XYZ file of C-alpha atoms in Angstrom:
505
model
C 96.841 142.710 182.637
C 94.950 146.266 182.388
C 98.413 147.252 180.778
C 98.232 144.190 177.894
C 94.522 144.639 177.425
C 95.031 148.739 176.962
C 97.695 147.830 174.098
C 95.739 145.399 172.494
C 93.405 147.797 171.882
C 95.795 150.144 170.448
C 96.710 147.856 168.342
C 93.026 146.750 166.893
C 92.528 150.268 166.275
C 96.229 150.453 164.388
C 95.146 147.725 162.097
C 91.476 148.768 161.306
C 93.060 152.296 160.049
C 95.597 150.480 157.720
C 92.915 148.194 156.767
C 90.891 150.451 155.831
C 93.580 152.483 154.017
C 94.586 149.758 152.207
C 90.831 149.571 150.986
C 90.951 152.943 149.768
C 94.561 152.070 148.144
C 93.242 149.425 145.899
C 90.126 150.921 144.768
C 92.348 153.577 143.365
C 94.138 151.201 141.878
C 91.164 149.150 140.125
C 92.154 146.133 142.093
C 88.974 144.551 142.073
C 88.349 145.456 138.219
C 91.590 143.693 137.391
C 90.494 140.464 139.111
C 87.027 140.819 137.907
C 85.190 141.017 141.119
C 81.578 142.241 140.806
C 82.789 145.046 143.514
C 84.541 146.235 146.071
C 82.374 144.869 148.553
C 83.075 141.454 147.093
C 86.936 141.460 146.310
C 87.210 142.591 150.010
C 84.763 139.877 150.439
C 87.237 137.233 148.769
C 90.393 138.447 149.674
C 89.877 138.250 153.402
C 87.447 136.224 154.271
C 84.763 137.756 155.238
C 80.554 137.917 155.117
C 79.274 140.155 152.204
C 77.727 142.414 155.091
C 80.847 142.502 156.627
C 82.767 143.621 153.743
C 80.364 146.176 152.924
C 80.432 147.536 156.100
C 84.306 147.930 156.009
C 84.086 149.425 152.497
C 81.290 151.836 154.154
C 83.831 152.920 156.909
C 87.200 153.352 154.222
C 84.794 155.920 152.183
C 83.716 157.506 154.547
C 86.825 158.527 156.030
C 88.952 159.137 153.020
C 88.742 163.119 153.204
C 89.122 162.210 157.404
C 93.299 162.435 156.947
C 92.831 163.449 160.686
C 90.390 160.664 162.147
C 92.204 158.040 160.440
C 95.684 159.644 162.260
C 93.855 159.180 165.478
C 92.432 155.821 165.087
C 95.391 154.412 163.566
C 97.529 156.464 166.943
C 95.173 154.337 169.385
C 93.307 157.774 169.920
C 89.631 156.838 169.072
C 88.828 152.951 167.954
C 87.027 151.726 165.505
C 83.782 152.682 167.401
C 84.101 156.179 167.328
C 85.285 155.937 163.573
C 82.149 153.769 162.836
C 79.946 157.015 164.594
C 81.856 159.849 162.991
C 81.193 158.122 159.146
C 77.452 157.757 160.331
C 76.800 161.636 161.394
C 78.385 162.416 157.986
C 76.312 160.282 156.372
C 73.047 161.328 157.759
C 74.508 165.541 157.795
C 74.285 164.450 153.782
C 71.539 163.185 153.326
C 70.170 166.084 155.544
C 71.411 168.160 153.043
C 70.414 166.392 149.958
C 67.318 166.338 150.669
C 67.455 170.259 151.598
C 68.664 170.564 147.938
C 65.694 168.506 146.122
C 62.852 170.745 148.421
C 64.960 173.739 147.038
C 64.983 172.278 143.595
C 61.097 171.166 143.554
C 60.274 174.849 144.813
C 62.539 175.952 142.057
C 60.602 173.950 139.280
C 57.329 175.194 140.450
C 58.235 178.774 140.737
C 59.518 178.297 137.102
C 56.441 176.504 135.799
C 53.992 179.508 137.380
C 56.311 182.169 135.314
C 56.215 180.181 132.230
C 52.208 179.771 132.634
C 52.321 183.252 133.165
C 54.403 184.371 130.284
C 52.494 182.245 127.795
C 49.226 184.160 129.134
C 50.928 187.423 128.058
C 52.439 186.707 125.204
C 49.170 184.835 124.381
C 47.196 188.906 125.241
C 49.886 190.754 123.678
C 48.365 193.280 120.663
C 50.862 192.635 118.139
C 53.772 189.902 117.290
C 56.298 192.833 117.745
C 54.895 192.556 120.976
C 55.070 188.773 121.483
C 58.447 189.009 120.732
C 59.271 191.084 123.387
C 57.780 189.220 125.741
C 59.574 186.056 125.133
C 62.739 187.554 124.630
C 62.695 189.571 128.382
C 61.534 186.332 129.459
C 64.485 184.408 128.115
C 66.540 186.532 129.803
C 64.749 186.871 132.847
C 65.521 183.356 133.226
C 68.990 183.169 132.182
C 69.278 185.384 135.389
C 67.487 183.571 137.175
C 69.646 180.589 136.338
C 73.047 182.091 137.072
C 71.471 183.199 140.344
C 71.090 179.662 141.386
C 74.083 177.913 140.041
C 75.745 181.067 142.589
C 73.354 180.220 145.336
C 74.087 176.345 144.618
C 77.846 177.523 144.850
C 77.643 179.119 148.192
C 75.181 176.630 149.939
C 77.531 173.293 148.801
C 80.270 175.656 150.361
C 78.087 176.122 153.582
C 77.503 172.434 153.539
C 80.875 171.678 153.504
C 82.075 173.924 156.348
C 78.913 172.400 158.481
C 80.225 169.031 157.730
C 83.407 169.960 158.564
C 83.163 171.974 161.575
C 80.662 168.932 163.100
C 82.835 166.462 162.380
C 86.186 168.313 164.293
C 83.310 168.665 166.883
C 82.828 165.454 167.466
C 86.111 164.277 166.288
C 87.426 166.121 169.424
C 84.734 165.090 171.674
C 86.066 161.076 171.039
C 89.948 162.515 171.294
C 88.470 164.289 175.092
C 87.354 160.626 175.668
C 83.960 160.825 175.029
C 82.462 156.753 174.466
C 81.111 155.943 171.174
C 77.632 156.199 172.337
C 78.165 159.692 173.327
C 79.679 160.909 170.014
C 76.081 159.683 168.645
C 74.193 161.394 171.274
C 75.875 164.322 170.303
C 75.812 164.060 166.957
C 71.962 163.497 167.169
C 71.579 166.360 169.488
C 73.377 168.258 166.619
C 71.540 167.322 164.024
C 68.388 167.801 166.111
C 68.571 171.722 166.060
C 67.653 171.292 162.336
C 64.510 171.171 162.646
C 63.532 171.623 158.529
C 66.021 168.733 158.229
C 63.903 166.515 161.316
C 61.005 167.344 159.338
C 62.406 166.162 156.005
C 63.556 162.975 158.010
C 60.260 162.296 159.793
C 58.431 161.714 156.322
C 61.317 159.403 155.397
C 60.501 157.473 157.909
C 56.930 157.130 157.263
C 57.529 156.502 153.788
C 59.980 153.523 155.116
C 57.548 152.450 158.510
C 56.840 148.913 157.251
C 56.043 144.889 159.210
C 57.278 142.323 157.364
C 57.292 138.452 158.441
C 59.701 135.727 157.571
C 60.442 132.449 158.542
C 62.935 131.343 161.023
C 65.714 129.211 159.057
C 66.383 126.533 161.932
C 63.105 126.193 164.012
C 60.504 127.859 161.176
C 58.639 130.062 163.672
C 57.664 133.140 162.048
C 60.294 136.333 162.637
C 58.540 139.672 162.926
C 60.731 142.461 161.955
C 59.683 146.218 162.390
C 60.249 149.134 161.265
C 59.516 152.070 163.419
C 59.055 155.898 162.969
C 60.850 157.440 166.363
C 57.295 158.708 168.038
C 56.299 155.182 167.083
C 59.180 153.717 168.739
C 58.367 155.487 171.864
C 55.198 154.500 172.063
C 55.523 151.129 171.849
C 58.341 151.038 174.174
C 56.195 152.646 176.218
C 53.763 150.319 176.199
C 56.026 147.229 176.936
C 57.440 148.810 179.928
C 54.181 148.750 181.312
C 53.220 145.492 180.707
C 56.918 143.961 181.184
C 57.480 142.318 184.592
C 60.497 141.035 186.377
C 60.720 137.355 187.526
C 60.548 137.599 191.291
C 63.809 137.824 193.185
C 63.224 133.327 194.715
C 62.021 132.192 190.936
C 64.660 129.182 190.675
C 67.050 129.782 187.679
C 65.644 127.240 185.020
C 62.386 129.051 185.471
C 63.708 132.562 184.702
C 63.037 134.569 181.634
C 66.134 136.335 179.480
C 65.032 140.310 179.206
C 63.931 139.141 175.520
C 61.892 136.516 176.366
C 60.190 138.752 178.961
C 60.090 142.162 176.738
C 58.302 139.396 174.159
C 55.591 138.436 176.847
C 55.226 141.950 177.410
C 55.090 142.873 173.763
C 51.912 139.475 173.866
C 50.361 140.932 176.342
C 49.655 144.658 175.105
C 48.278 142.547 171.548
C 46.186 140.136 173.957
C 45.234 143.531 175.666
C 44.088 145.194 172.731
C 41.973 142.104 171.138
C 40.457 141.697 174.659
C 39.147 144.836 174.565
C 36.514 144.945 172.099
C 37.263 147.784 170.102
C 38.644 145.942 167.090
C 37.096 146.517 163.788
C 35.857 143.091 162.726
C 37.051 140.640 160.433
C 34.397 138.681 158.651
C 31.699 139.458 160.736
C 33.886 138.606 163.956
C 35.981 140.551 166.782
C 39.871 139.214 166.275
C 40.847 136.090 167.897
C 43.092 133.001 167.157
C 41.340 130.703 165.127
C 43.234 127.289 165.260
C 41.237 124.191 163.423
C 41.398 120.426 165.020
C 40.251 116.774 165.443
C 38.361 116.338 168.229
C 40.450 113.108 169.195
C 43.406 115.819 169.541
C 41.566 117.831 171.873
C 40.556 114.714 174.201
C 44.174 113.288 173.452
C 43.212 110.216 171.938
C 45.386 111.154 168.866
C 48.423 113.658 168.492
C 47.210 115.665 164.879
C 48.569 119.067 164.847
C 46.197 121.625 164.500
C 46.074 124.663 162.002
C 46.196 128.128 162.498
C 44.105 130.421 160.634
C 46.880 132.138 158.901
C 48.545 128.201 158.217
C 50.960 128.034 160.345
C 51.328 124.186 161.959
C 50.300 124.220 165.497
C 51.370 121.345 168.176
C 49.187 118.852 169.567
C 50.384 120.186 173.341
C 49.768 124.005 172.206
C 46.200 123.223 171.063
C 45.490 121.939 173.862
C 46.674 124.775 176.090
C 44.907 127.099 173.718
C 41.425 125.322 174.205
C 41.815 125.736 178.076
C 40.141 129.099 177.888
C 38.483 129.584 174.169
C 35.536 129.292 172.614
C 34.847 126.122 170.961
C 33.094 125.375 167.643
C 31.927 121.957 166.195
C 32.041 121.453 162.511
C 31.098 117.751 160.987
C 33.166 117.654 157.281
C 33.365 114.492 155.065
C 35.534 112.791 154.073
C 36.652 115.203 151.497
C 36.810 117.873 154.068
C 33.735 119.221 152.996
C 31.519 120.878 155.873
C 28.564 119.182 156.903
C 27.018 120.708 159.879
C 28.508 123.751 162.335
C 27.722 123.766 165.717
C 26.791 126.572 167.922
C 30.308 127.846 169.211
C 30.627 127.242 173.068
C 32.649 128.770 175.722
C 34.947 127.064 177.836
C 34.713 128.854 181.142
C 31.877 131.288 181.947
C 31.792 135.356 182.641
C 31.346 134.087 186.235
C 34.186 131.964 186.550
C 36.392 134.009 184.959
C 35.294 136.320 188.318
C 35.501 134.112 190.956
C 38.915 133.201 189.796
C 40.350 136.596 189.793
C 38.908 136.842 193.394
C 40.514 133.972 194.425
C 43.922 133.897 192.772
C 44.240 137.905 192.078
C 46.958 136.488 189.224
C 48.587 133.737 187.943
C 48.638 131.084 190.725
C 51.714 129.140 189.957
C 53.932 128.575 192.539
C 57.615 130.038 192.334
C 58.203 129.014 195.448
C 56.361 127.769 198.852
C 53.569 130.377 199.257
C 54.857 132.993 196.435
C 52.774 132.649 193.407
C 53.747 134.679 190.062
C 51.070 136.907 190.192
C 50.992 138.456 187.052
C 48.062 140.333 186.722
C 44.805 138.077 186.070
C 44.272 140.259 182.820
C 47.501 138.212 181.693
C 46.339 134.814 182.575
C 44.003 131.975 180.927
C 42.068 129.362 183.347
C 44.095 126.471 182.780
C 42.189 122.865 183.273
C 43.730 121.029 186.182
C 42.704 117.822 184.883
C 43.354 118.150 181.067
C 40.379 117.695 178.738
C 41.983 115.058 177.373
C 40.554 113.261 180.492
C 37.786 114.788 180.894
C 38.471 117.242 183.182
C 35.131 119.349 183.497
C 35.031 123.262 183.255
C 34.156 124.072 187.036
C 35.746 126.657 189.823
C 37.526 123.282 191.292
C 39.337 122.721 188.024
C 40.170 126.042 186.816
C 43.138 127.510 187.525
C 44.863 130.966 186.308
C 48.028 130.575 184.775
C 49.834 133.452 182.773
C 51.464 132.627 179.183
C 54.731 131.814 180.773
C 53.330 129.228 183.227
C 51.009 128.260 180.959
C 53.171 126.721 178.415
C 55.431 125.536 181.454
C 52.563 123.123 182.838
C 51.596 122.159 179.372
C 55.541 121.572 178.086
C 58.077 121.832 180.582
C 56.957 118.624 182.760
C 54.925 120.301 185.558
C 52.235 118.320 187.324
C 49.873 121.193 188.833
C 47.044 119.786 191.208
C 44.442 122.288 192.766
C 42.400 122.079 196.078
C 39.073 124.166 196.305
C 38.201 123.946 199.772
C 41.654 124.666 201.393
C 42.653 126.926 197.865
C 45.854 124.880 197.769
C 47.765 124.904 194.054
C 50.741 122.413 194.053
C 53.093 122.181 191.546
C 55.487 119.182 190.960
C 58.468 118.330 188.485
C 61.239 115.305 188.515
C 63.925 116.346 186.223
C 67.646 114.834 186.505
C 66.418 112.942 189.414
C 65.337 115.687 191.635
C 61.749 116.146 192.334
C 60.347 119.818 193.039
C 56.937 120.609 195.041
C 55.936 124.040 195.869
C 52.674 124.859 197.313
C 50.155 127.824 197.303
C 47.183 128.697 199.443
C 44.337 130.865 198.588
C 42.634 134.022 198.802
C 45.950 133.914 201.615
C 48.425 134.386 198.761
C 46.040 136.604 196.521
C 48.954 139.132 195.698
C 46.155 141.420 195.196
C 43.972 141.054 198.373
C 45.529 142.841 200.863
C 45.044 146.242 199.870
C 41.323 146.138 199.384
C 41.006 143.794 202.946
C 43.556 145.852 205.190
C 41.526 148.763 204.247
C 38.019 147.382 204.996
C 39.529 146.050 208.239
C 40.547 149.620 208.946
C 37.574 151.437 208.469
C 35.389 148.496 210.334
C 37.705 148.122 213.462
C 39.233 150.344 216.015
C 41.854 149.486 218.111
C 45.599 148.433 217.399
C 45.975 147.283 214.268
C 46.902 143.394 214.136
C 48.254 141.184 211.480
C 45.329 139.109 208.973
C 47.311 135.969 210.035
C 45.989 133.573 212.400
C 47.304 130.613 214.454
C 46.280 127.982 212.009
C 48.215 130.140 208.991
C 51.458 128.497 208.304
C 52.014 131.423 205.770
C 52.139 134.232 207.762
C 55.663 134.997 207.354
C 55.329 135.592 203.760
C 56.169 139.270 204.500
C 52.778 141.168 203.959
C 52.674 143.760 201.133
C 56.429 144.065 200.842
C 57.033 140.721 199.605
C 58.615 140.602 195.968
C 56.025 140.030 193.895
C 53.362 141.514 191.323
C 53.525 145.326 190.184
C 51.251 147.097 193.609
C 49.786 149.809 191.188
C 47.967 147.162 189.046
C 44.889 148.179 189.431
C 43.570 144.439 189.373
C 40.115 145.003 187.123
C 41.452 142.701 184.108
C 43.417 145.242 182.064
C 46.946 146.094 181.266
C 48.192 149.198 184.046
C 48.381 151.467 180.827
């Protein structure tokens, strides 16, 4: 089998070099003219089938390797595959526009350097005593810049020669490098590392990219969430990747597999949480006399779920009856009486849903989000990640106290307010239950707290160290069923958190 799967691969590569020198073969041959296609791009489009992205890239790859006689040997021998063709048409493209660009800061220097002498020589011939001496002027600077002129067509001579032999002898570089058996990602490495000891041409390439550095949205064809696409400068790129490896958090080794995350979903929570970080924080310019923050407009029969009306975000978008309600679990609230028209009538003083001080006792209870993953493991995402969730909805007329508030992260969240999951909470014994029937199985895990605070047993081992002497004994006692949960090293929560509310950043 590794014998059939070897040769097929020779023989993909085989058929992308003819391919792509049959590409070449009837664009010399105005193939595309003669059937009236719009372009290459689109005959190739036609003619086999393809996307018009697909095509192009094809077309890309032929042109770029027509003065590659030796690439297109290898890939069409099995040597390199498509891959490494793909990288070696890429360095070449980006070595040219390298040196483009080198060319047009040459020529702009050029043009200014002219434009001073021809300031200059107007000056003079402007102060000269006699027209017999005007003359002269203007004709030594005529020839001055003829000179001048031949000079640079020479020195444009000798650098496209330059440029050529650079292309050239990086490409045979890196050409050899994928014949050694170097993978395609290498061969980009190394052509980056290459191109890297330019540092005029990194420059040059840096204020591209700011010039390009853009956020645009769009929506989604199928579902019509919105689609945030990005483009990033490379510092830019590290920062923010930075910043989401910080907040980004595994799902703990016993989460059951319909409750895991892909690595998208969880770089996206990540990603939500260093925005929800930095609105938190208070030091956001304002926007119309207020700090940022999700504005989301409602009936109050949707809120107390004695109608379903979707709500409105403040930016339009359509927002679920379900995902209001979740929202309103820990926000501010503002009444506003409008007609029937819509016209407002009165505003209320805005209201907050759970106080400073709850907000504080909760983190000291549940140190994180409380839901249960399994019997005595909560998440534990750090509290700054979570909203108090009302165990008894406000639909009916659950109240905002410590024995209905619960801390849930985004995940969770949505997963009690969506996914089916009855949650239930105990104050005096700090027991959270969770509970879902799906495909006739029923699911109940169970919590207890401050005993599963992810987050407690640093601060209390260490008082109980400096306030005892002695052996040192376990926190459990006789009447804790959950002291097996395996102390500190338990999978769980991120130990360097440093628990005060804010991303670890």
């Amino acid at each position: 089998m590794r014998l059939v799967v070897d040769g097929l691969a020779g023989v993909d590569a085989a058929l992308t070099a003819a391919r792509l020198r049959g590409i070449v073969a009837a664009d010399q041959a105005a193939l595309p003219t003669v059937d009236g296609a719009a372009s290459l791009s689109a005959w190739i489009a036609d003619r086999w089938g393809l996307t018009g992205s697909t095509a192009a890239r094809e077309v890309r790859l032929a042109v770029g390797l027509i003065d590659e006689k030796t690439a297109l040997d290898q890939l069409q021998a099995g040597v390199i595959s498509r891959d490494h063709a793909a990288g070696l048409v890429a360095a070449a493209e980006k070595q040219a526009a390298d040196h483009d660009a080198a060319a047009r800061a040459r020529a702009a220097e050029e043009d200014r350097a002219r434009e001073e002498r021809r300031r200059a020589d107007e000056q003079a011939q402007a102060d000269a005593a006699s027209m017999a001496e005007r003359m002269r002027l203007a004709r030594e600077a005529a020839a001055r810049e003829e000179q001048l002129a031949r000079e640079r067509a020479e020195r444009a001579e000798q650098q496209a020669a330059a440029n050529d032999a650079a292309r050239k002898a990086r490409q045979d570089a890196l050409l050899q490098s994928a014949v050694q058996g170097a993978s395609p990602d290498q061969v980009r490495t190394d052509a980056n590392r290459m191109r890297a000891a330019d540092a005029a041409a990194l420059e040059r390439a840096v204020a591209a990219q700011r010039a390009r550095r853009s956020v645009t949205f769009r929506p989604d064809g199928i579902t019509g969430q919105r689609v945030m696409r990005v483009v990033l400068t490379d510092a830019d790129y590290e920062l923010l990747q930075s910043g989401i490896e910080a907040a980004h958090t595994f799902d703990p080794p016993n989460t059951p597999e319909d409750d895991r995350r892909t690595a998208a979903q969880r770089r996206y929570d990540a990603f939500l949480d260093l925005v929800t970080a930095g609105v938190q924080a208070g030091e956001l310019p304002t926007s119309r006399g207020t700090k940022p923050h999700v504005t989301v407009t409602i009936p109050l029969a949707t809120l107390t779920g004695e109608a379903e009306v979707a709500g409105i975000g403040g930016f339009g978008t359509v927002i679920s009856p379900e995902t209001v309600r979740r929202l309103a679990c820990d926000a501010r609230l503002t009444r506003a009486i409008v007609d029937a028209n819509g016209m407002p009538l009165d505003i209320g003083r805005t209201s907050r849903a759970w106080t400073t001080a709850q907000h504080t006792a909760a983190a000291q209870l549940f140190g994180g989000c409380a839901f249960p993953i399994a019997d005595r493991s909560p998440c534990g995402r750090p509290i700054g990640w979570t909203d108090l969730h009302h165990v008894i909805w406000r639909r009916h007329d659950g109240p905002t106290d410590q024995d209905n508030g619960v801390s849930l992260c985004r995940h969770h969240h949505n997963a009690v307010h969506h996914d089916g999951w009855q949650l239930s909470f105990d104050l005096p014994t700090g027991t959270v239950t969770v509970q879902r029937t799906a495909d006739g199985r029923t699911v109940t895990r169970t919590t207890r707290f401050p005993h599963d605070n992810p987050r407690r047993g640093l601060e209390q081992d260490s008082q109980s160290t400096a306030a005892t002497s002695g052996p040192k004994r376990s926190d459990a006692t006789t009447d804790d069923p959950g002291n097996d949960r395996g102390g500190p090293e338990r999978p769980g929560p991120d130990r360097d958190d440093p628990g005060d509310g804010r991303l670890p950043i």
